[in-house]
PDB file of C-alpha atoms in Angstrom:
ATOM      1  CA  MET N  27       0.774 -19.925   6.550  1.00  0.00           C
ATOM      2  CA  ILE N  28      -2.860 -20.414   4.760  1.00  0.00           C
ATOM      3  CA  ILE N  29      -3.111 -23.451   1.992  1.00  0.00           C
ATOM      4  CA  GLY N  30      -6.177 -24.622   0.762  1.00  0.00           C
ATOM      5  CA  ALA N  31      -7.339 -26.845  -2.310  1.00  0.00           C
ATOM      6  CA  HIS N  32     -10.365 -26.590  -4.993  1.00  0.00           C
ATOM      7  CA  LEU N  33     -12.735 -28.955  -3.481  1.00  0.00           C
ATOM      8  CA  SER N  34     -16.155 -30.081  -4.829  1.00  0.00           C
ATOM      9  CA  ILE N  35     -19.439 -28.493  -3.234  1.00  0.00           C
ATOM     10  CA  GLY N  36     -21.739 -31.745  -4.906  1.00  0.00           C
ATOM     11  CA  LYS N  37     -22.608 -33.013  -1.167  1.00  0.00           C
ATOM     12  CA  GLY N  38     -23.222 -29.267   0.600  1.00  0.00           C
ATOM     13  CA  TYR N  39     -21.098 -26.629   1.846  1.00  0.00           C
ATOM     14  CA  PRO N  40     -20.785 -28.283   5.096  1.00  0.00           C
ATOM     15  CA  ALA N  41     -19.677 -31.661   3.931  1.00  0.00           C
ATOM     16  CA  ALA N  42     -16.679 -29.592   1.561  1.00  0.00           C
ATOM     17  CA  ALA N  43     -15.580 -27.846   4.892  1.00  0.00           C
ATOM     18  CA  ARG N  44     -15.646 -31.329   6.702  1.00  0.00           C
ATOM     19  CA  GLN N  45     -13.410 -32.742   4.013  1.00  0.00           C
ATOM     20  CA  ALA N  46     -10.958 -29.634   3.899  1.00  0.00           C
ATOM     21  CA  ALA N  47     -10.195 -30.470   7.597  1.00  0.00           C
ATOM     22  CA  ARG N  48      -9.787 -33.945   6.926  1.00  0.00           C
ATOM     23  CA  LEU N  49      -7.044 -33.183   4.360  1.00  0.00           C
ATOM     24  CA  LYS N  50      -5.438 -31.109   6.684  1.00  0.00           C
ATOM     25  CA  LEU N  51      -6.187 -27.915   4.311  1.00  0.00           C
ATOM     26  CA  ASP N  52      -6.988 -24.167   5.972  1.00  0.00           C
ATOM     27  CA  GLY N  53      -9.820 -23.894   3.731  1.00  0.00           C
ATOM     28  CA  PHE N  54     -11.064 -24.432   0.469  1.00  0.00           C
ATOM     29  CA  GLN N  55     -11.917 -23.227  -2.824  1.00  0.00           C
ATOM     30  CA  TYR N  56     -15.306 -23.814  -5.360  1.00  0.00           C
ATOM     31  CA  PHE N  57     -17.147 -23.333  -7.825  1.00  0.00           C
ATOM     32  CA  THR N  58     -20.135 -20.881  -7.706  1.00  0.00           C
ATOM     33  CA  ARG N  59     -22.001 -22.994  -9.735  1.00  0.00           C
ATOM     34  CA  ASN N  60     -21.493 -25.518 -12.898  1.00  0.00           C
ATOM     35  CA  PRO N  61     -18.412 -24.185 -14.133  1.00  0.00           C
ATOM     36  CA  ARG N  62     -19.005 -25.232 -17.819  1.00  0.00           C
ATOM     37  CA  GLY N  63     -22.288 -24.154 -17.810  1.00  0.00           C
ATOM     38  CA  GLY N  64     -24.065 -21.756 -15.353  1.00  0.00           C
ATOM     39  CA  SER N  65     -26.753 -23.466 -13.420  1.00  0.00           C
ATOM     40  CA  VAL N  66     -26.856 -22.979  -9.736  1.00  0.00           C
ATOM     41  CA  ARG N  67     -29.117 -24.467  -6.688  1.00  0.00           C
ATOM     42  CA  THR N  68     -30.393 -22.395  -3.950  1.00  0.00           C
ATOM     43  CA  VAL N  69     -28.879 -22.567  -1.046  1.00  0.00           C
ATOM     44  CA  PRO N  70     -31.057 -23.056   1.812  1.00  0.00           C
ATOM     45  CA  GLU N  71     -30.585 -20.483   4.894  1.00  0.00           C
ATOM     46  CA  SER N  72     -30.334 -23.771   6.953  1.00  0.00           C
ATOM     47  CA  GLU N  73     -27.270 -24.963   5.041  1.00  0.00           C
ATOM     48  CA  ILE N  74     -25.483 -21.334   5.127  1.00  0.00           C
ATOM     49  CA  LYS N  75     -26.129 -21.325   8.943  1.00  0.00           C
ATOM     50  CA  LYS N  76     -24.758 -25.112   9.327  1.00  0.00           C
ATOM     51  CA  PHE N  77     -21.692 -24.257   6.929  1.00  0.00           C
ATOM     52  CA  LEU N  78     -20.617 -20.995   9.196  1.00  0.00           C
ATOM     53  CA  GLU N  79     -20.835 -23.096  12.368  1.00  0.00           C
ATOM     54  CA  THR N  80     -18.782 -26.025  10.709  1.00  0.00           C
ATOM     55  CA  MET N  81     -16.192 -23.517   9.411  1.00  0.00           C
ATOM     56  CA  LYS N  82     -15.967 -21.911  13.006  1.00  0.00           C
ATOM     57  CA  GLU N  83     -15.864 -25.600  14.836  1.00  0.00           C
ATOM     58  CA  LEU N  84     -12.990 -26.696  12.887  1.00  0.00           C
ATOM     59  CA  GLU N  85     -11.049 -23.625  12.721  1.00  0.00           C
ATOM     60  CA  LEU N  86     -10.615 -23.263   8.896  1.00  0.00           C
ATOM     61  CA  LYS N  87      -9.509 -19.744   7.963  1.00  0.00           C
ATOM     62  CA  ALA N  88     -10.272 -18.777   4.431  1.00  0.00           C
ATOM     63  CA  ASN N  89     -12.535 -19.781   1.506  1.00  0.00           C
ATOM     64  CA  LEU N  90     -12.252 -18.953  -1.820  1.00  0.00           C
ATOM     65  CA  ALA N  91     -14.970 -19.017  -4.729  1.00  0.00           C
ATOM     66  CA  HIS N  92     -14.255 -19.168  -8.399  1.00  0.00           C
ATOM     67  CA  LEU N  93     -16.981 -18.011 -10.960  1.00  0.00           C
ATOM     68  CA  PRO N  94     -17.555 -20.568 -14.002  1.00  0.00           C
ATOM     69  CA  TYR N  95     -15.520 -20.645 -17.186  1.00  0.00           C
ATOM     70  CA  THR N  96     -18.228 -19.707 -19.188  1.00  0.00           C
ATOM     71  CA  VAL N  97     -18.208 -15.819 -18.005  1.00  0.00           C
ATOM     72  CA  ASN N  98     -16.809 -13.481 -20.086  1.00  0.00           C
ATOM     73  CA  LEU N  99     -16.289 -10.087 -18.729  1.00  0.00           C
ATOM     74  CA  GLY N 100     -15.127  -8.617 -21.851  1.00  0.00           C
ATOM     75  CA  SER N 101     -17.463  -9.827 -24.400  1.00  0.00           C
ATOM     76  CA  GLN N 102     -19.122  -7.253 -26.941  1.00  0.00           C
ATOM     77  CA  GLU N 103     -22.060  -9.565 -27.379  1.00  0.00           C
ATOM     78  CA  SER N 104     -25.049  -8.649 -25.160  1.00  0.00           C
ATOM     79  CA  ARG N 105     -26.487 -11.824 -23.948  1.00  0.00           C
ATOM     80  CA  LEU N 106     -23.191 -12.798 -22.773  1.00  0.00           C
ATOM     81  CA  GLN N 107     -22.749  -9.540 -20.762  1.00  0.00           C
ATOM     82  CA  GLU N 108     -25.837  -9.779 -19.347  1.00  0.00           C
ATOM     83  CA  PHE N 109     -24.819 -13.554 -18.147  1.00  0.00           C
ATOM     84  CA  ALA N 110     -21.657 -12.196 -16.810  1.00  0.00           C
ATOM     85  CA  THR N 111     -23.424  -9.241 -14.942  1.00  0.00           C
ATOM     86  CA  MET N 112     -25.789 -11.487 -13.587  1.00  0.00           C
ATOM     87  CA  VAL N 113     -23.541 -14.420 -12.317  1.00  0.00           C
ATOM     88  CA  VAL N 114     -21.045 -11.747 -10.742  1.00  0.00           C
ATOM     89  CA  ARG N 115     -23.559  -9.972  -8.922  1.00  0.00           C
ATOM     90  CA  GLU N 116     -25.335 -12.975  -7.677  1.00  0.00           C
ATOM     91  CA  ASP N 117     -22.635 -14.826  -6.805  1.00  0.00           C
ATOM     92  CA  MET N 118     -20.685 -12.483  -4.514  1.00  0.00           C
ATOM     93  CA  LYS N 119     -23.755 -11.981  -2.778  1.00  0.00           C
ATOM     94  CA  ARG N 120     -23.695 -15.815  -1.926  1.00  0.00           C
ATOM     95  CA  ALA N 121     -20.262 -15.624  -1.281  1.00  0.00           C
ATOM     96  CA  GLN N 122     -20.806 -12.916   0.900  1.00  0.00           C
ATOM     97  CA  ALA N 123     -23.869 -14.806   2.724  1.00  0.00           C
ATOM     98  CA  LEU N 124     -21.365 -17.954   3.005  1.00  0.00           C
ATOM     99  CA  GLY N 125     -18.288 -15.575   4.688  1.00  0.00           C
ATOM    100  CA  THR N 126     -16.246 -16.411   1.611  1.00  0.00           C
ATOM    101  CA  SER N 127     -13.244 -14.165   1.658  1.00  0.00           C
ATOM    102  CA  PHE N 128     -12.680 -13.719  -2.361  1.00  0.00           C
ATOM    103  CA  VAL N 129     -14.437 -14.134  -5.595  1.00  0.00           C
ATOM    104  CA  VAL N 130     -11.881 -15.287  -8.066  1.00  0.00           C
ATOM    105  CA  SER N 131     -12.851 -14.819 -12.215  1.00  0.00           C
ATOM    106  CA  HIS N 132     -10.730 -15.219 -15.024  1.00  0.00           C
ATOM    107  CA  PRO N 133     -11.262 -11.625 -16.734  1.00  0.00           C
ATOM    108  CA  GLY N 134     -12.356 -13.379 -20.350  1.00  0.00           C
ATOM    109  CA  HIS N 135     -11.550 -12.832 -23.868  1.00  0.00           C
ATOM    110  CA  PHE N 136     -11.502  -9.569 -26.291  1.00  0.00           C
ATOM    111  CA  GLY N 137     -13.496  -9.773 -29.814  1.00  0.00           C
ATOM    112  CA  LYS N 138     -12.875  -8.751 -33.151  1.00  0.00           C
ATOM    113  CA  ALA N 139     -12.939  -5.062 -31.615  1.00  0.00           C
ATOM    114  CA  GLY N 140      -9.907  -5.586 -30.006  1.00  0.00           C
ATOM    115  CA  LEU N 141      -8.154  -5.568 -26.469  1.00  0.00           C
ATOM    116  CA  GLU N 142      -8.997  -2.028 -25.482  1.00  0.00           C
ATOM    117  CA  ALA N 143     -12.471  -2.380 -26.177  1.00  0.00           C
ATOM    118  CA  GLY N 144     -11.932  -6.055 -24.201  1.00  0.00           C
ATOM    119  CA  LEU N 145     -10.715  -3.928 -21.280  1.00  0.00           C
ATOM    120  CA  THR N 146     -13.251  -1.393 -21.355  1.00  0.00           C
ATOM    121  CA  GLN N 147     -16.066  -4.100 -21.675  1.00  0.00           C
ATOM    122  CA  VAL N 148     -14.393  -5.616 -18.284  1.00  0.00           C
ATOM    123  CA  ALA N 149     -14.549  -2.665 -16.314  1.00  0.00           C
ATOM    124  CA  GLU N 150     -18.293  -1.840 -17.549  1.00  0.00           C
ATOM    125  CA  THR N 151     -19.441  -5.144 -16.624  1.00  0.00           C
ATOM    126  CA  LEU N 152     -17.926  -4.982 -13.115  1.00  0.00           C
ATOM    127  CA  LYS N 153     -19.094  -1.789 -12.133  1.00  0.00           C
ATOM    128  CA  ILE N 154     -22.359  -2.630 -13.166  1.00  0.00           C
ATOM    129  CA  ALA N 155     -22.215  -6.113 -11.360  1.00  0.00           C
ATOM    130  CA  LEU N 156     -20.810  -4.806  -8.177  1.00  0.00           C
ATOM    131  CA  ASP N 157     -22.596  -1.796  -7.724  1.00  0.00           C
ATOM    132  CA  GLY N 158     -24.181  -1.848  -3.847  1.00  0.00           C
ATOM    133  CA  VAL N 159     -23.220  -5.197  -3.389  1.00  0.00           C
ATOM    134  CA  GLY N 160     -20.977  -4.573  -0.634  1.00  0.00           C
ATOM    135  CA  THR N 161     -16.997  -5.231   0.159  1.00  0.00           C
ATOM    136  CA  ASP N 162     -17.059  -8.604   3.217  1.00  0.00           C
ATOM    137  CA  THR N 163     -15.967 -10.111  -0.166  1.00  0.00           C
ATOM    138  CA  ILE N 164     -13.226  -9.180  -2.288  1.00  0.00           C
ATOM    139  CA  PHE N 165     -13.935  -9.607  -5.583  1.00  0.00           C
ATOM    140  CA  CYS N 166     -10.611 -10.974  -7.746  1.00  0.00           C
ATOM    141  CA  LEU N 167      -9.398 -10.811 -11.367  1.00  0.00           C
ATOM    142  CA  GLU N 168      -7.045 -13.479 -12.050  1.00  0.00           C
ATOM    143  CA  THR N 169      -3.708 -13.411 -13.953  1.00  0.00           C
ATOM    144  CA  MET N 170      -3.815 -15.618 -17.288  1.00  0.00           C
ATOM    145  CA  SER N 171      -1.532 -17.296 -19.621  1.00  0.00           C
ATOM    146  CA  GLY N 172      -2.056 -14.968 -22.708  1.00  0.00           C
ATOM    147  CA  GLN N 173      -3.382 -17.374 -24.747  1.00  0.00           C
ATOM    148  CA  GLY N 174      -5.052 -16.325 -27.716  1.00  0.00           C
ATOM    149  CA  ARG N 175      -7.191 -13.641 -27.028  1.00  0.00           C
ATOM    150  CA  GLU N 176      -7.732 -14.050 -23.134  1.00  0.00           C
ATOM    151  CA  ILE N 177      -7.184 -10.834 -21.303  1.00  0.00           C
ATOM    152  CA  GLY N 178      -4.888 -11.159 -18.096  1.00  0.00           C
ATOM    153  CA  GLY N 179      -1.951 -12.278 -19.964  1.00  0.00           C
ATOM    154  CA  GLN N 180      -0.261  -9.139 -18.897  1.00  0.00           C
ATOM    155  CA  LEU N 181      -0.268  -7.028 -16.031  1.00  0.00           C
ATOM    156  CA  GLU N 182      -1.268  -3.878 -17.841  1.00  0.00           C
ATOM    157  CA  ASP N 183      -4.317  -5.636 -18.403  1.00  0.00           C
ATOM    158  CA  LEU N 184      -5.623  -5.766 -14.762  1.00  0.00           C
ATOM    159  CA  ALA N 185      -3.709  -2.474 -14.139  1.00  0.00           C
ATOM    160  CA  GLU N 186      -5.956  -0.511 -16.720  1.00  0.00           C
ATOM    161  CA  ILE N 187      -9.254  -2.440 -15.624  1.00  0.00           C
ATOM    162  CA  ILE N 188      -8.524  -1.700 -12.130  1.00  0.00           C
ATOM    163  CA  ARG N 189      -8.017   1.978 -13.324  1.00  0.00           C
ATOM    164  CA  LEU N 190     -11.136   1.702 -15.228  1.00  0.00           C
ATOM    165  CA  VAL N 191     -13.238   0.832 -12.650  1.00  0.00           C
ATOM    166  CA  GLY N 192     -11.961   3.566 -10.183  1.00  0.00           C
ATOM    167  CA  ASP N 193     -13.927   4.119  -7.177  1.00  0.00           C
ATOM    168  CA  ALA N 194     -17.093   2.295  -8.058  1.00  0.00           C
ATOM    169  CA  ALA N 195     -15.592  -1.082  -6.522  1.00  0.00           C
ATOM    170  CA  PRO N 196     -12.699  -3.075  -5.045  1.00  0.00           C
ATOM    171  CA  ILE N 197     -11.110  -4.877  -7.369  1.00  0.00           C
ATOM    172  CA  GLY N 198      -8.466  -7.492  -6.290  1.00  0.00           C
ATOM    173  CA  VAL N 199      -6.220  -9.432  -8.022  1.00  0.00           C
ATOM    174  CA  CYS N 200      -5.492 -13.412  -7.656  1.00  0.00           C
ATOM    175  CA  LEU N 201      -2.213 -14.773  -9.053  1.00  0.00           C
ATOM    176  CA  ASP N 202      -2.127 -17.941 -10.580  1.00  0.00           C
ATOM    177  CA  THR N 203       1.699 -19.330 -10.630  1.00  0.00           C
ATOM    178  CA  ALA N 204       1.250 -21.724 -13.399  1.00  0.00           C
ATOM    179  CA  HIS N 205      -0.203 -18.922 -15.378  1.00  0.00           C
ATOM    180  CA  LEU N 206       2.172 -16.251 -14.856  1.00  0.00           C
ATOM    181  CA  PHE N 207       4.938 -18.719 -15.515  1.00  0.00           C
ATOM    182  CA  ALA N 208       3.347 -19.422 -19.014  1.00  0.00           C
ATOM    183  CA  ALA N 209       2.852 -15.511 -19.283  1.00  0.00           C
ATOM    184  CA  GLY N 210       6.860 -15.395 -19.066  1.00  0.00           C
ATOM    185  CA  TRP N 211       7.614 -14.648 -15.955  1.00  0.00           C
ATOM    186  CA  ASN N 212      10.502 -17.252 -14.437  1.00  0.00           C
ATOM    187  CA  MET N 213       9.030 -18.419 -11.131  1.00  0.00           C
ATOM    188  CA  ARG N 214      11.819 -20.841 -10.330  1.00  0.00           C
ATOM    189  CA  ASN N 215      14.323 -18.523  -8.154  1.00  0.00           C
ATOM    190  CA  GLN N 216      14.749 -15.290  -6.160  1.00  0.00           C
ATOM    191  CA  ALA N 217      15.524 -13.184  -8.891  1.00  0.00           C
ATOM    192  CA  GLY N 218      12.678 -14.004 -11.366  1.00  0.00           C
ATOM    193  CA  LEU N 219      10.132 -13.658  -8.375  1.00  0.00           C
ATOM    194  CA  ASP N 220      11.459 -10.269  -7.203  1.00  0.00           C
ATOM    195  CA  ASP N 221      11.178  -9.214 -10.552  1.00  0.00           C
ATOM    196  CA  LEU N 222       7.574  -9.790 -10.950  1.00  0.00           C
ATOM    197  CA  THR N 223       6.582  -8.665  -7.437  1.00  0.00           C
ATOM    198  CA  ALA N 224       8.295  -5.556  -8.314  1.00  0.00           C
ATOM    199  CA  SER N 225       6.664  -5.176 -11.998  1.00  0.00           C
ATOM    200  CA  ILE N 226       2.995  -5.756  -9.940  1.00  0.00           C
ATOM    201  CA  GLU N 227       4.124  -2.829  -7.404  1.00  0.00           C
ATOM    202  CA  ASP N 228       4.731  -0.519 -10.482  1.00  0.00           C
ATOM    203  CA  THR N 229       1.544  -1.514 -12.945  1.00  0.00           C
ATOM    204  CA  ILE N 230      -1.229  -3.082 -10.176  1.00  0.00           C
ATOM    205  CA  GLY N 231       0.184  -2.085  -6.983  1.00  0.00           C
ATOM    206  CA  TRP N 232       0.635  -4.671  -4.705  1.00  0.00           C
ATOM    207  CA  ASP N 233      -1.995  -3.919  -2.484  1.00  0.00           C
ATOM    208  CA  ARG N 234      -4.590  -4.872  -4.645  1.00  0.00           C
ATOM    209  CA  VAL N 235      -2.539  -8.788  -4.482  1.00  0.00           C
ATOM    210  CA  LYS N 236      -5.153 -10.721  -2.434  1.00  0.00           C
ATOM    211  CA  VAL N 237      -4.382 -14.276  -2.990  1.00  0.00           C
ATOM    212  CA  MET N 238      -2.809 -17.079  -4.911  1.00  0.00           C
ATOM    213  CA  HIS N 239      -3.439 -20.246  -6.987  1.00  0.00           C
ATOM    214  CA  LEU N 240      -0.135 -22.450  -6.270  1.00  0.00           C
ATOM    215  CA  ASN N 241       0.043 -24.688  -9.154  1.00  0.00           C
ATOM    216  CA  ASP N 242       3.243 -26.103 -10.913  1.00  0.00           C
ATOM    217  CA  SER N 243       2.936 -26.021 -14.955  1.00  0.00           C
ATOM    218  CA  LYS N 244       3.246 -28.598 -17.404  1.00  0.00           C
ATOM    219  CA  VAL N 245       4.432 -26.415 -20.306  1.00  0.00           C
ATOM    220  CA  PRO N 246       7.428 -24.032 -20.556  1.00  0.00           C
ATOM    221  CA  LEU N 247       8.510 -20.997 -19.499  1.00  0.00           C
ATOM    222  CA  GLY N 248       6.286 -18.360 -21.936  1.00  0.00           C
ATOM    223  CA  SER N 249       4.646 -21.166 -23.742  1.00  0.00           C
ATOM    224  CA  ARG N 250       1.100 -18.867 -23.250  1.00  0.00           C
ATOM    225  CA  ARG N 251      -1.113 -22.446 -22.752  1.00  0.00           C
ATOM    226  CA  ASP N 252      -2.790 -22.939 -19.631  1.00  0.00           C
ATOM    227  CA  ARG N 253      -1.516 -26.475 -18.140  1.00  0.00           C
ATOM    228  CA  HIS N 254      -1.060 -27.085 -14.491  1.00  0.00           C
ATOM    229  CA  ALA N 255       0.868 -29.838 -13.253  1.00  0.00           C
ATOM    230  CA  LEU N 256       1.678 -31.325  -9.423  1.00  0.00           C
ATOM    231  CA  ILE N 257       3.519 -29.503  -6.957  1.00  0.00           C
ATOM    232  CA  GLY N 258       7.414 -30.167  -8.204  1.00  0.00           C
ATOM    233  CA  GLN N 259       6.644 -32.223 -11.005  1.00  0.00           C
ATOM    234  CA  GLY N 260       6.226 -29.639 -13.794  1.00  0.00           C
ATOM    235  CA  GLU N 261       8.335 -26.829 -15.261  1.00  0.00           C
ATOM    236  CA  ILE N 262       8.383 -24.495 -12.012  1.00  0.00           C
ATOM    237  CA  GLY N 263       9.786 -27.397 -10.094  1.00  0.00           C
ATOM    238  CA  LEU N 264      10.434 -28.186  -6.355  1.00  0.00           C
ATOM    239  CA  ASP N 265      12.768 -25.395  -6.152  1.00  0.00           C
ATOM    240  CA  GLY N 266      10.515 -22.820  -7.698  1.00  0.00           C
ATOM    241  CA  ILE N 267       7.741 -23.796  -5.631  1.00  0.00           C
ATOM    242  CA  ARG N 268      10.304 -23.466  -2.501  1.00  0.00           C
ATOM    243  CA  ALA N 269      11.225 -19.936  -3.646  1.00  0.00           C
ATOM    244  CA  ILE N 270       7.622 -18.942  -3.643  1.00  0.00           C
ATOM    245  CA  VAL N 271       6.381 -20.185  -0.880  1.00  0.00           C
ATOM    246  CA  ASN N 272       9.233 -18.511   1.115  1.00  0.00           C
ATOM    247  CA  HIS N 273       9.113 -15.290  -0.688  1.00  0.00           C
ATOM    248  CA  SER N 274       8.890 -11.942   1.164  1.00  0.00           C
ATOM    249  CA  GLN N 275       5.874 -10.631   0.016  1.00  0.00           C
ATOM    250  CA  LEU N 276       4.144 -13.826  -2.322  1.00  0.00           C
ATOM    251  CA  GLY N 277       4.836 -16.439   0.645  1.00  0.00           C
ATOM    252  CA  GLN N 278       2.429 -14.060   2.691  1.00  0.00           C
ATOM    253  CA  LEU N 279      -0.737 -14.555   0.470  1.00  0.00           C
ATOM    254  CA  PRO N 280      -3.095 -17.020   1.140  1.00  0.00           C
ATOM    255  CA  MET N 281      -2.726 -20.019  -1.230  1.00  0.00           C
ATOM    256  CA  PHE N 282      -5.298 -22.214  -2.659  1.00  0.00           C
ATOM    257  CA  LEU N 283      -4.040 -25.299  -4.971  1.00  0.00           C
ATOM    258  CA  GLU N 284      -5.256 -26.331  -8.199  1.00  0.00           C
ATOM    259  CA  THR N 285      -3.183 -28.829  -9.250  1.00  0.00           C
ATOM    260  CA  PRO N 286      -4.423 -31.853 -11.377  1.00  0.00           C
ATOM    261  CA  VAL N 287      -4.902 -34.677  -8.670  1.00  0.00           C
ATOM    262  CA  ASP N 288      -6.516 -37.836  -9.444  1.00  0.00           C
ATOM    263  CA  ASN N 289      -9.033 -37.177  -6.457  1.00  0.00           C
ATOM    264  CA  TYR N 290      -9.386 -34.789  -3.627  1.00  0.00           C
ATOM    265  CA  SER N 291      -7.796 -36.866  -1.152  1.00  0.00           C
ATOM    266  CA  GLN N 292      -4.696 -36.349  -2.724  1.00  0.00           C
ATOM    267  CA  TYR N 293      -4.473 -32.723  -1.845  1.00  0.00           C
ATOM    268  CA  ALA N 294      -3.594 -34.030   1.675  1.00  0.00           C
ATOM    269  CA  LYS N 295      -0.119 -34.708   0.461  1.00  0.00           C
ATOM    270  CA  GLU N 296       0.184 -31.534  -1.825  1.00  0.00           C
ATOM    271  CA  ALA N 297      -0.419 -29.428   0.910  1.00  0.00           C
ATOM    272  CA  GLN N 298       1.993 -31.244   3.254  1.00  0.00           C
ATOM    273  CA  LEU N 299       4.503 -31.025   0.631  1.00  0.00           C
ATOM    274  CA  VAL N 300       3.885 -27.231   0.069  1.00  0.00           C
ATOM    275  CA  ARG N 301       4.489 -27.100   4.412  1.00  0.00           C
ATOM    276  CA  GLU N 302       7.633 -28.766   4.504  1.00  0.00           C
ATOM    277  CA  LEU N 303       9.295 -26.686   2.032  1.00  0.00           C
ATOM    278  CA  VAL N 304       8.354 -23.446   4.223  1.00  0.00           C
ATOM    279  CA  ARG N 305      11.757 -22.707   5.698  1.00  0.00           C
TER     280      ARG N 305
END
């Protein structure tokens, strides 16, 4: 099992790696730049070198990068399209230099032109942004709760984007358990999880699924709202999380926590609880 959590890189990448090790994590997720804006600092080669050495020394297994929330891959506005293209391209290159396994992004929102136009725009943006970037780091679209005009609330959304991108770039998928639950997938038991994985195989293809955000949900099944809860303290509950981590397919994915801890040190307890649920 690989279990990580979202940490801050405010003190630099090597410091985040050391914090992950202190918390007994196997890796960590980080924002590629300011999540509510878009500013980013230049990472010196010396820091990249030190980070890679630290990861190896501490035997950390995987990292996950998350694009800022301000990226809207489905926007019809040229300014936002240009911003999204720039961020995807630059942040993928930086992630590869840092040895990051996956870069995850919310697909974005569709506008007045409708969902179909939004899906087409996501694909077009990704084809341009990922052209020639390389495949050492896998770009992943995240499953969403389906709130409002959000893209990704249905598996078919992601399947269509992947179909439209085609061979232009390899696209993976990140499953978010809280989002899936809010979108209507019953994550509480084996039968519900089997329904989900079968539907993923039929639409996206299981080979596209690369990583998981392991979160409980503050909101009820099918509520179409994005609200995370601590492990075992939400609507999915401890039995549901246990079913997920022991599932023959879901349990094999690298898992990264985004639960609403008061401080990052709490992730040690969250991760330990998850490990104790594994049979």
